PDB file of C-alpha atoms and ligand atoms in Angstrom:
ATOM      1  CA  MET A  15      60.515 -35.183  -3.667  1.00 98.00           C
ATOM      2  CA  LYS A  16      57.911 -33.673  -5.465  1.00 98.00           C
ATOM      3  CA  ILE A  17      54.155 -35.030  -4.727  1.00 98.00           C
ATOM      4  CA  PHE A  18      51.539 -34.613  -8.178  1.00 98.00           C
ATOM      5  CA  LEU A  19      48.469 -36.053  -8.258  1.00 98.00           C
ATOM      6  CA  ASP A  20      47.414 -38.472 -10.471  1.00 98.00           C
ATOM      7  CA  THR A  21      43.598 -36.847 -11.591  1.00 98.00           C
ATOM      8  CA  ALA A  22      41.846 -34.345 -13.745  1.00 98.00           C
ATOM      9  CA  ASP A  23      39.605 -33.553 -11.316  1.00 98.00           C
ATOM     10  CA  VAL A  24      39.864 -29.308 -10.892  1.00 97.00           C
ATOM     11  CA  LYS A  25      37.908 -29.283  -7.861  1.00 97.00           C
ATOM     12  CA  GLN A  26      39.975 -31.595  -5.810  1.00 97.00           C
ATOM     13  CA  ILE A  27      43.384 -30.161  -7.066  1.00 98.00           C
ATOM     14  CA  GLU A  28      41.777 -26.751  -6.245  1.00 97.00           C
ATOM     15  CA  LYS A  29      41.451 -28.334  -2.669  1.00 96.00           C
ATOM     16  CA  TRP A  30      44.720 -29.831  -2.209  1.00 97.00           C
ATOM     17  CA  LYS A  31      46.658 -27.551  -3.381  1.00 95.00           C
ATOM     18  CA  ASP A  32      46.083 -25.141  -0.291  1.00 94.00           C
ATOM     19  CA  THR A  33      48.386 -27.336   1.680  1.00 95.00           C
ATOM     20  CA  GLY A  34      51.033 -26.582  -0.334  1.00 94.00           C
ATOM     21  CA  LEU A  35      52.324 -30.036  -1.074  1.00 96.00           C
ATOM     22  CA  ILE A  36      51.557 -30.148  -4.604  1.00 98.00           C
ATOM     23  CA  ASP A  37      54.113 -30.059  -6.768  1.00 98.00           C
ATOM     24  CA  GLY A  38      52.350 -31.054 -10.040  1.00 98.00           C
ATOM     25  CA  VAL A  39      49.580 -32.949 -11.738  1.00 98.00           C
ATOM     26  CA  THR A  40      49.446 -35.806 -14.185  1.00 98.00           C
ATOM     27  CA  THR A  41      46.235 -36.053 -16.497  1.00 98.00           C
ATOM     28  CA  ASN A  42      45.864 -39.211 -19.011  1.00 98.00           C
ATOM     29  CA  PRO A  43      43.075 -39.543 -21.620  1.00 98.00           C
ATOM     30  CA  THR A  44      40.917 -41.982 -18.648  1.00 97.00           C
ATOM     31  CA  HIS A  45      41.019 -39.183 -16.092  1.00 98.00           C
ATOM     32  CA  LEU A  46      40.367 -36.202 -18.743  1.00 98.00           C
ATOM     33  CA  SER A  47      37.337 -38.440 -20.012  1.00 97.00           C
ATOM     34  CA  LYS A  48      35.986 -39.023 -16.134  1.00 96.00           C
ATOM     35  CA  ALA A  49      36.200 -35.238 -15.522  1.00 96.00           C
ATOM     36  CA  LYS A  50      33.751 -34.871 -18.676  1.00 92.00           C
ATOM     37  CA  GLY A  51      33.703 -31.168 -20.211  1.00 93.00           C
ATOM     38  CA  ASN A  52      36.382 -29.631 -23.060  1.00 97.00           C
ATOM     39  CA  PRO A  53      39.486 -31.393 -22.144  1.00 98.00           C
ATOM     40  CA  ARG A  54      41.328 -28.353 -23.320  1.00 98.00           C
ATOM     41  CA  LYS A  55      39.508 -26.162 -20.837  1.00 98.00           C
ATOM     42  CA  THR A  56      40.446 -28.378 -18.403  1.00 98.00           C
ATOM     43  CA  VAL A  57      43.883 -28.835 -18.977  1.00 98.00           C
ATOM     44  CA  LEU A  58      43.998 -25.024 -18.477  1.00 98.00           C
ATOM     45  CA  GLU A  59      42.272 -24.648 -15.945  1.00 98.00           C
ATOM     46  CA  ILE A  60      44.774 -27.244 -14.102  1.00 98.00           C
ATOM     47  CA  CYS A  61      47.906 -25.123 -15.529  1.00 98.00           C
ATOM     48  CA  LYS A  62      46.032 -21.728 -13.943  1.00 98.00           C
ATOM     49  CA  LEU A  63      45.288 -23.398 -10.767  1.00 97.00           C
ATOM     50  CA  LEU A  64      49.327 -24.722 -10.555  1.00 98.00           C
ATOM     51  CA  PRO A  65      51.076 -22.059 -12.439  1.00 97.00           C
ATOM     52  CA  LYS A  66      54.568 -23.010 -10.912  1.00 97.00           C
ATOM     53  CA  GLY A  67      53.736 -27.141 -10.842  1.00 98.00           C
ATOM     54  CA  GLU A  68      54.501 -29.249 -13.523  1.00 98.00           C
ATOM     55  CA  ILE A  69      51.316 -30.320 -15.723  1.00 98.00           C
ATOM     56  CA  SER A  70      51.404 -33.693 -17.728  1.00 98.00           C
ATOM     57  CA  VAL A  71      49.115 -33.834 -20.470  1.00 98.00           C
ATOM     58  CA  GLU A  72      49.038 -37.015 -22.507  1.00 98.00           C
ATOM     59  CA  VAL A  73      49.289 -37.198 -26.630  1.00 98.00           C
ATOM     60  CA  THR A  74      46.300 -38.987 -28.040  1.00 98.00           C
ATOM     61  CA  GLU A  75      47.038 -39.512 -31.865  1.00 98.00           C
ATOM     62  CA  LYS A  76      48.838 -42.635 -32.474  1.00 98.00           C
ATOM     63  CA  LYS A  77      50.405 -42.263 -35.725  1.00 98.00           C
ATOM     64  CA  PRO A  78      54.021 -40.566 -35.103  1.00 98.00           C
ATOM     65  CA  ASP A  79      54.244 -38.163 -36.932  1.00 98.00           C
ATOM     66  CA  ALA A  80      50.525 -37.064 -35.765  1.00 98.00           C
ATOM     67  CA  VAL A  81      51.825 -37.920 -32.266  1.00 98.00           C
ATOM     68  CA  TYR A  82      54.940 -35.041 -32.967  1.00 98.00           C
ATOM     69  CA  LYS A  83      52.587 -32.425 -34.086  1.00 98.00           C
ATOM     70  CA  GLN A  84      50.240 -33.037 -31.305  1.00 98.00           C
ATOM     71  CA  ALA A  85      53.138 -32.774 -28.991  1.00 98.00           C
ATOM     72  CA  LYS A  86      54.446 -29.770 -29.956  1.00 98.00           C
ATOM     73  CA  ALA A  87      50.424 -28.246 -30.054  1.00 98.00           C
ATOM     74  CA  ILE A  88      50.309 -29.129 -26.257  1.00 98.00           C
ATOM     75  CA  ALA A  89      53.190 -28.231 -25.397  1.00 98.00           C
ATOM     76  CA  LYS A  90      52.447 -24.520 -26.765  1.00 98.00           C
ATOM     77  CA  LEU A  91      48.956 -24.879 -24.398  1.00 98.00           C
ATOM     78  CA  SER A  92      50.937 -23.297 -21.352  1.00 98.00           C
ATOM     79  CA  LYS A  93      54.343 -23.043 -19.918  1.00 97.00           C
ATOM     80  CA  ASN A  94      54.308 -24.890 -17.310  1.00 98.00           C
ATOM     81  CA  ILE A  95      52.752 -28.448 -19.750  1.00 98.00           C
ATOM     82  CA  LEU A  96      55.387 -31.754 -19.943  1.00 98.00           C
ATOM     83  CA  VAL A  97      54.074 -34.036 -23.081  1.00 98.00           C
ATOM     84  CA  LYS A  98      53.064 -37.321 -22.136  1.00 98.00           C
ATOM     85  CA  ILE A  99      54.057 -39.883 -24.769  1.00 98.00           C
ATOM     86  CA  PRO A 100      54.067 -43.668 -24.456  1.00 98.00           C
ATOM     87  CA  CYS A 101      57.209 -45.728 -24.475  1.00 98.00           C
ATOM     88  CA  HIS A 102      56.644 -47.317 -27.597  1.00 98.00           C
ATOM     89  CA  ARG A 103      59.400 -47.877 -30.085  1.00 98.00           C
ATOM     90  CA  ASP A 104      57.401 -46.422 -33.014  1.00 98.00           C
ATOM     91  CA  TYR A 105      58.101 -43.036 -31.104  1.00 98.00           C
ATOM     92  CA  TYR A 106      61.692 -43.260 -30.579  1.00 98.00           C
ATOM     93  CA  PRO A 107      62.751 -41.053 -33.315  1.00 98.00           C
ATOM     94  CA  ILE A 108      59.707 -38.309 -32.578  1.00 98.00           C
ATOM     95  CA  ILE A 109      60.768 -38.400 -28.930  1.00 98.00           C
ATOM     96  CA  ALA A 110      64.659 -37.562 -29.653  1.00 98.00           C
ATOM     97  CA  LYS A 111      63.823 -34.888 -32.342  1.00 98.00           C
ATOM     98  CA  LEU A 112      61.247 -33.046 -29.490  1.00 98.00           C
ATOM     99  CA  ALA A 113      63.935 -33.352 -27.220  1.00 98.00           C
ATOM    100  CA  LYS A 114      66.367 -31.924 -29.676  1.00 98.00           C
ATOM    101  CA  GLU A 115      63.626 -28.982 -29.594  1.00 98.00           C
ATOM    102  CA  ARG A 116      63.705 -28.602 -25.699  1.00 98.00           C
ATOM    103  CA  VAL A 117      59.895 -29.805 -25.237  1.00 98.00           C
ATOM    104  CA  LYS A 118      59.477 -31.053 -22.227  1.00 98.00           C
ATOM    105  CA  MET A 119      58.153 -34.745 -21.754  1.00 98.00           C
ATOM    106  CA  ASN A 120      57.042 -37.062 -19.359  1.00 98.00           C
ATOM    107  CA  ILE A 121      57.482 -40.874 -20.989  1.00 98.00           C
ATOM    108  CA  THR A 122      54.766 -42.697 -19.688  1.00 98.00           C
ATOM    109  CA  LEU A 123      53.901 -46.429 -20.246  1.00 98.00           C
ATOM    110  CA  VAL A 124      57.451 -47.540 -18.917  1.00 98.00           C
ATOM    111  CA  PHE A 125      57.753 -50.849 -17.747  1.00 98.00           C
ATOM    112  CA  THR A 126      61.065 -52.353 -17.567  1.00 98.00           C
ATOM    113  CA  LEU A 127      64.550 -51.177 -16.954  1.00 98.00           C
ATOM    114  CA  ILE A 128      65.748 -51.196 -20.472  1.00 98.00           C
ATOM    115  CA  GLN A 129      62.454 -49.158 -21.859  1.00 98.00           C
ATOM    116  CA  GLY A 130      63.861 -46.358 -18.734  1.00 98.00           C
ATOM    117  CA  LEU A 131      67.051 -46.214 -20.143  1.00 98.00           C
ATOM    118  CA  MET A 132      66.683 -45.828 -23.647  1.00 98.00           C
ATOM    119  CA  MET A 133      64.289 -42.829 -22.564  1.00 98.00           C
ATOM    120  CA  CYS A 134      67.272 -41.462 -20.452  1.00 98.00           C
ATOM    121  CA  LYS A 135      69.430 -42.105 -23.243  1.00 98.00           C
ATOM    122  CA  LEU A 136      66.916 -39.991 -25.358  1.00 98.00           C
ATOM    123  CA  GLY A 137      67.129 -36.926 -22.726  1.00 98.00           C
ATOM    124  CA  VAL A 138      64.006 -37.084 -21.847  1.00 98.00           C
ATOM    125  CA  ASP A 139      62.362 -34.933 -18.581  1.00 98.00           C
ATOM    126  CA  TYR A 140      60.780 -37.863 -16.665  1.00 98.00           C
ATOM    127  CA  ILE A 141      60.160 -41.446 -16.698  1.00 98.00           C
ATOM    128  CA  SER A 142      56.614 -43.004 -15.388  1.00 98.00           C
ATOM    129  CA  PRO A 143      57.123 -46.529 -14.210  1.00 98.00           C
ATOM    130  CA  PHE A 144      53.352 -48.159 -13.704  1.00 98.00           C
ATOM    131  CA  VAL A 145      53.682 -49.985 -10.607  1.00 98.00           C
ATOM    132  CA  GLY A 146      50.258 -51.048 -10.055  1.00 98.00           C
ATOM    133  CA  ARG A 147      49.835 -52.222 -13.706  1.00 98.00           C
ATOM    134  CA  TRP A 148      52.810 -54.906 -13.017  1.00 97.00           C
ATOM    135  CA  ASP A 149      50.821 -55.974  -9.819  1.00 96.00           C
ATOM    136  CA  ASP A 150      47.722 -56.465 -11.878  1.00 96.00           C
ATOM    137  CA  ILE A 151      49.387 -59.171 -13.617  1.00 97.00           C
ATOM    138  CA  ASP A 152      50.694 -60.402 -10.476  1.00 96.00           C
ATOM    139  CA  VAL A 153      54.495 -59.184 -10.677  1.00 96.00           C
ATOM    140  CA  ASP A 154      55.983 -57.255  -8.212  1.00 95.00           C
ATOM    141  CA  GLY A 155      55.659 -53.520  -9.343  1.00 96.00           C
ATOM    142  CA  VAL A 156      57.828 -51.697  -6.771  1.00 97.00           C
ATOM    143  CA  ASP A 157      61.079 -53.755  -8.447  1.00 97.00           C
ATOM    144  CA  VAL A 158      61.300 -51.701 -11.364  1.00 98.00           C
ATOM    145  CA  LEU A 159      61.790 -48.449  -9.469  1.00 98.00           C
ATOM    146  CA  TYR A 160      64.775 -49.624  -7.302  1.00 98.00           C
ATOM    147  CA  GLN A 161      66.166 -50.835 -10.792  1.00 98.00           C
ATOM    148  CA  LEU A 162      65.534 -47.611 -12.333  1.00 98.00           C
ATOM    149  CA  ARG A 163      66.721 -45.424  -9.592  1.00 98.00           C
ATOM    150  CA  HIS A 164      70.292 -47.321  -9.865  1.00 98.00           C
ATOM    151  CA  MET A 165      70.602 -47.409 -13.674  1.00 98.00           C
ATOM    152  CA  ILE A 166      69.434 -43.586 -13.507  1.00 98.00           C
ATOM    153  CA  ASP A 167      72.043 -42.676 -10.440  1.00 98.00           C
ATOM    154  CA  GLU A 168      75.064 -45.221 -12.152  1.00 98.00           C
ATOM    155  CA  TYR A 169      75.160 -43.837 -15.379  1.00 98.00           C
ATOM    156  CA  GLY A 170      74.331 -40.314 -14.230  1.00 98.00           C
ATOM    157  CA  PHE A 171      70.926 -39.388 -16.357  1.00 98.00           C
ATOM    158  CA  GLU A 172      68.973 -36.274 -15.667  1.00 98.00           C
ATOM    159  CA  THR A 173      66.046 -37.804 -16.113  1.00 98.00           C
ATOM    160  CA  GLY A 174      63.219 -37.690 -13.255  1.00 98.00           C
ATOM    161  CA  LEU A 175      61.954 -41.022 -11.905  1.00 98.00           C
ATOM    162  CA  LEU A 176      58.337 -40.460 -11.483  1.00 98.00           C
ATOM    163  CA  ALA A 177      56.632 -43.612  -9.894  1.00 98.00           C
ATOM    164  CA  ALA A 178      53.109 -43.642 -11.329  1.00 98.00           C
ATOM    165  CA  SER A 179      49.940 -45.952 -11.232  1.00 98.00           C
ATOM    166  CA  ILE A 180      50.390 -45.871  -7.344  1.00 98.00           C
ATOM    167  CA  ARG A 181      47.241 -47.957  -6.154  1.00 98.00           C
ATOM    168  CA  GLY A 182      47.878 -47.830  -2.487  1.00 98.00           C
ATOM    169  CA  VAL A 183      49.860 -46.736   0.807  1.00 98.00           C
ATOM    170  CA  ARG A 184      52.295 -49.225   0.461  1.00 97.00           C
ATOM    171  CA  HIS A 185      53.080 -48.648  -3.186  1.00 98.00           C
ATOM    172  CA  PHE A 186      53.449 -45.077  -2.260  1.00 98.00           C
ATOM    173  CA  ASN A 187      55.975 -45.872   0.621  1.00 98.00           C
ATOM    174  CA  GLU A 188      58.234 -48.151  -1.936  1.00 98.00           C
ATOM    175  CA  ALA A 189      58.051 -45.229  -4.290  1.00 98.00           C
ATOM    176  CA  ILE A 190      59.451 -42.868  -1.056  1.00 98.00           C
ATOM    177  CA  MET A 191      61.997 -45.530  -0.291  1.00 98.00           C
ATOM    178  CA  ALA A 192      63.005 -46.592  -3.764  1.00 98.00           C
ATOM    179  CA  GLY A 193      64.190 -42.879  -3.730  1.00 98.00           C
ATOM    180  CA  SER A 194      61.525 -41.387  -6.746  1.00 98.00           C
ATOM    181  CA  ASP A 195      61.913 -37.871  -7.338  1.00 98.00           C
ATOM    182  CA  VAL A 196      58.524 -37.791  -7.972  1.00 98.00           C
ATOM    183  CA  VAL A 197      55.789 -40.075  -6.946  1.00 98.00           C
ATOM    184  CA  THR A 198      51.833 -39.315  -8.464  1.00 98.00           C
ATOM    185  CA  VAL A 199      49.361 -40.081  -6.640  1.00 98.00           C
ATOM    186  CA  PRO A 200      45.238 -40.448  -6.936  1.00 98.00           C
ATOM    187  CA  ILE A 201      43.503 -38.435  -4.701  1.00 98.00           C
ATOM    188  CA  SER A 202      41.851 -41.364  -2.759  1.00 98.00           C
ATOM    189  CA  VAL A 203      45.780 -42.916  -2.098  1.00 98.00           C
ATOM    190  CA  LEU A 204      46.589 -39.527  -0.983  1.00 98.00           C
ATOM    191  CA  GLU A 205      43.805 -39.576   1.221  1.00 97.00           C
ATOM    192  CA  LYS A 206      44.722 -43.356   2.939  1.00 97.00           C
ATOM    193  CA  SER A 207      48.294 -42.187   3.528  1.00 97.00           C
ATOM    194  CA  THR A 208      47.829 -38.734   5.247  1.00 96.00           C
ATOM    195  CA  ASP A 209      44.925 -39.778   7.925  1.00 96.00           C
ATOM    196  CA  HIS A 210      45.752 -41.902  10.663  1.00 97.00           C
ATOM    197  CA  LEU A 211      43.561 -43.166  13.462  1.00 97.00           C
ATOM    198  CA  LEU A 212      45.883 -42.902  15.940  1.00 98.00           C
ATOM    199  CA  THR A 213      46.170 -39.370  15.123  1.00 98.00           C
ATOM    200  CA  ASP A 214      42.676 -39.133  14.966  1.00 98.00           C
ATOM    201  CA  GLN A 215      42.568 -40.551  18.400  1.00 98.00           C
ATOM    202  CA  GLY A 216      44.932 -38.253  19.648  1.00 98.00           C
ATOM    203  CA  ILE A 217      43.639 -35.061  19.106  1.00 98.00           C
ATOM    204  CA  GLU A 218      40.466 -36.362  20.499  1.00 98.00           C
ATOM    205  CA  LYS A 219      41.981 -37.367  24.020  1.00 98.00           C
ATOM    206  CA  PHE A 220      43.793 -34.328  24.327  1.00 98.00           C
ATOM    207  CA  ASP A 221      40.659 -32.352  23.450  1.00 97.00           C
ATOM    208  CA  ALA A 222      38.971 -34.267  26.099  1.00 98.00           C
ATOM    209  CA  ASP A 223      41.901 -33.482  28.729  1.00 98.00           C
ATOM    210  CA  TRP A 224      42.234 -29.977  28.090  1.00 97.00           C
ATOM    211  CA  LYS A 225      38.332 -29.521  28.461  1.00 97.00           C
ATOM    212  CA  LYS A 226      38.811 -30.465  31.864  1.00 97.00           C
ATOM    213  CA  LEU A 227      40.652 -27.479  32.965  1.00 97.00           C
ATOM    214  CA  GLY A 228      37.722 -25.540  32.165  1.00 96.00           C
ATOM    215  CA  ILE A 229      39.455 -22.228  30.759  1.00 93.00           C
ATOM    216  CA  ARG A 230      38.013 -20.525  27.863  1.00 88.00           C
ATOM    217  CA  THR A 231      40.902 -18.662  26.548  1.00 94.00           C
ATOM    218  CA  PHE A 232      44.639 -19.489  26.360  1.00 95.00           C
ATOM    219  CA  PRO A 233      46.968 -18.186  26.081  1.00 95.00           C
TER     220      PRO A 233
HETATM  221  O1  G3P B 321      49.342 -41.208 -14.573  1.00 96.48           O
HETATM  222  C1  G3P B 321      48.993 -42.767 -15.097  1.00 96.48           C
HETATM  223  C2  G3P B 321      49.127 -43.719 -13.707  1.00 96.48           C
HETATM  224  O2  G3P B 321      49.139 -43.460 -12.855  1.00 96.48           O
HETATM  225  C3  G3P B 321      47.727 -44.786 -14.295  1.00 96.48           C
HETATM  226  O3  G3P B 321      47.390 -45.404 -12.898  1.00 96.48           O
HETATM  227  O4  G3P B 321      45.910 -46.630 -11.732  1.00 96.48           O
HETATM  228  O5  G3P B 321      45.537 -46.648 -14.290  1.00 96.48           O
HETATM  229  O6  G3P B 321      46.847 -48.061 -13.304  1.00 96.48           O
HETATM  230  P1  G3P B 321      46.139 -46.651 -13.124  1.00 96.48           P
END
């Protein structure tokens, strides 16, 4: 299972990259706007930081022809880029065209099983169901992860399931249990998910007990 960082914060990416656990990054217009600065520069910096990682960069144009052109330009920025395109019916023809041209794509804003199936049929690399945004409207967002996993396996599609809009530790756990190929996690959730009070207390207790021995060097 791959773990992506859901951020465009270069400093955080730099910090987490050293853990050896990060397989990629998902950016979006919101993240790039929060990061400030020139988005092209930020994207290139992220691509350079994780040369073997998969970096998702979203289109910002609206009209299909412009989205197509922008997708090609984004893909050209770096070999490790996947172009993020919203899962909207207006874009189906250009997604089909880009897939034929082997442009790597991560289809974003997927909410239903049927939307996911359509994208798998077009042969995209990843579909990103947004778990947290379902929860925002009082629907349990994790259900769609299980449905999409079943559909991908049942029909033998090669599209990867990328769990997105992960808002907390429960979502992260569910993304794992649902068999997602990738989970993209905001830094705050990653910190909460990897910290544990009992781990911290355990370290302190071992340290206190060890100090009782009065030994300076070991082994
Ligand atoms: O990568 C995009 C997605 O994860 C956004 O999450 O929290 O804005 O719904 P959120």
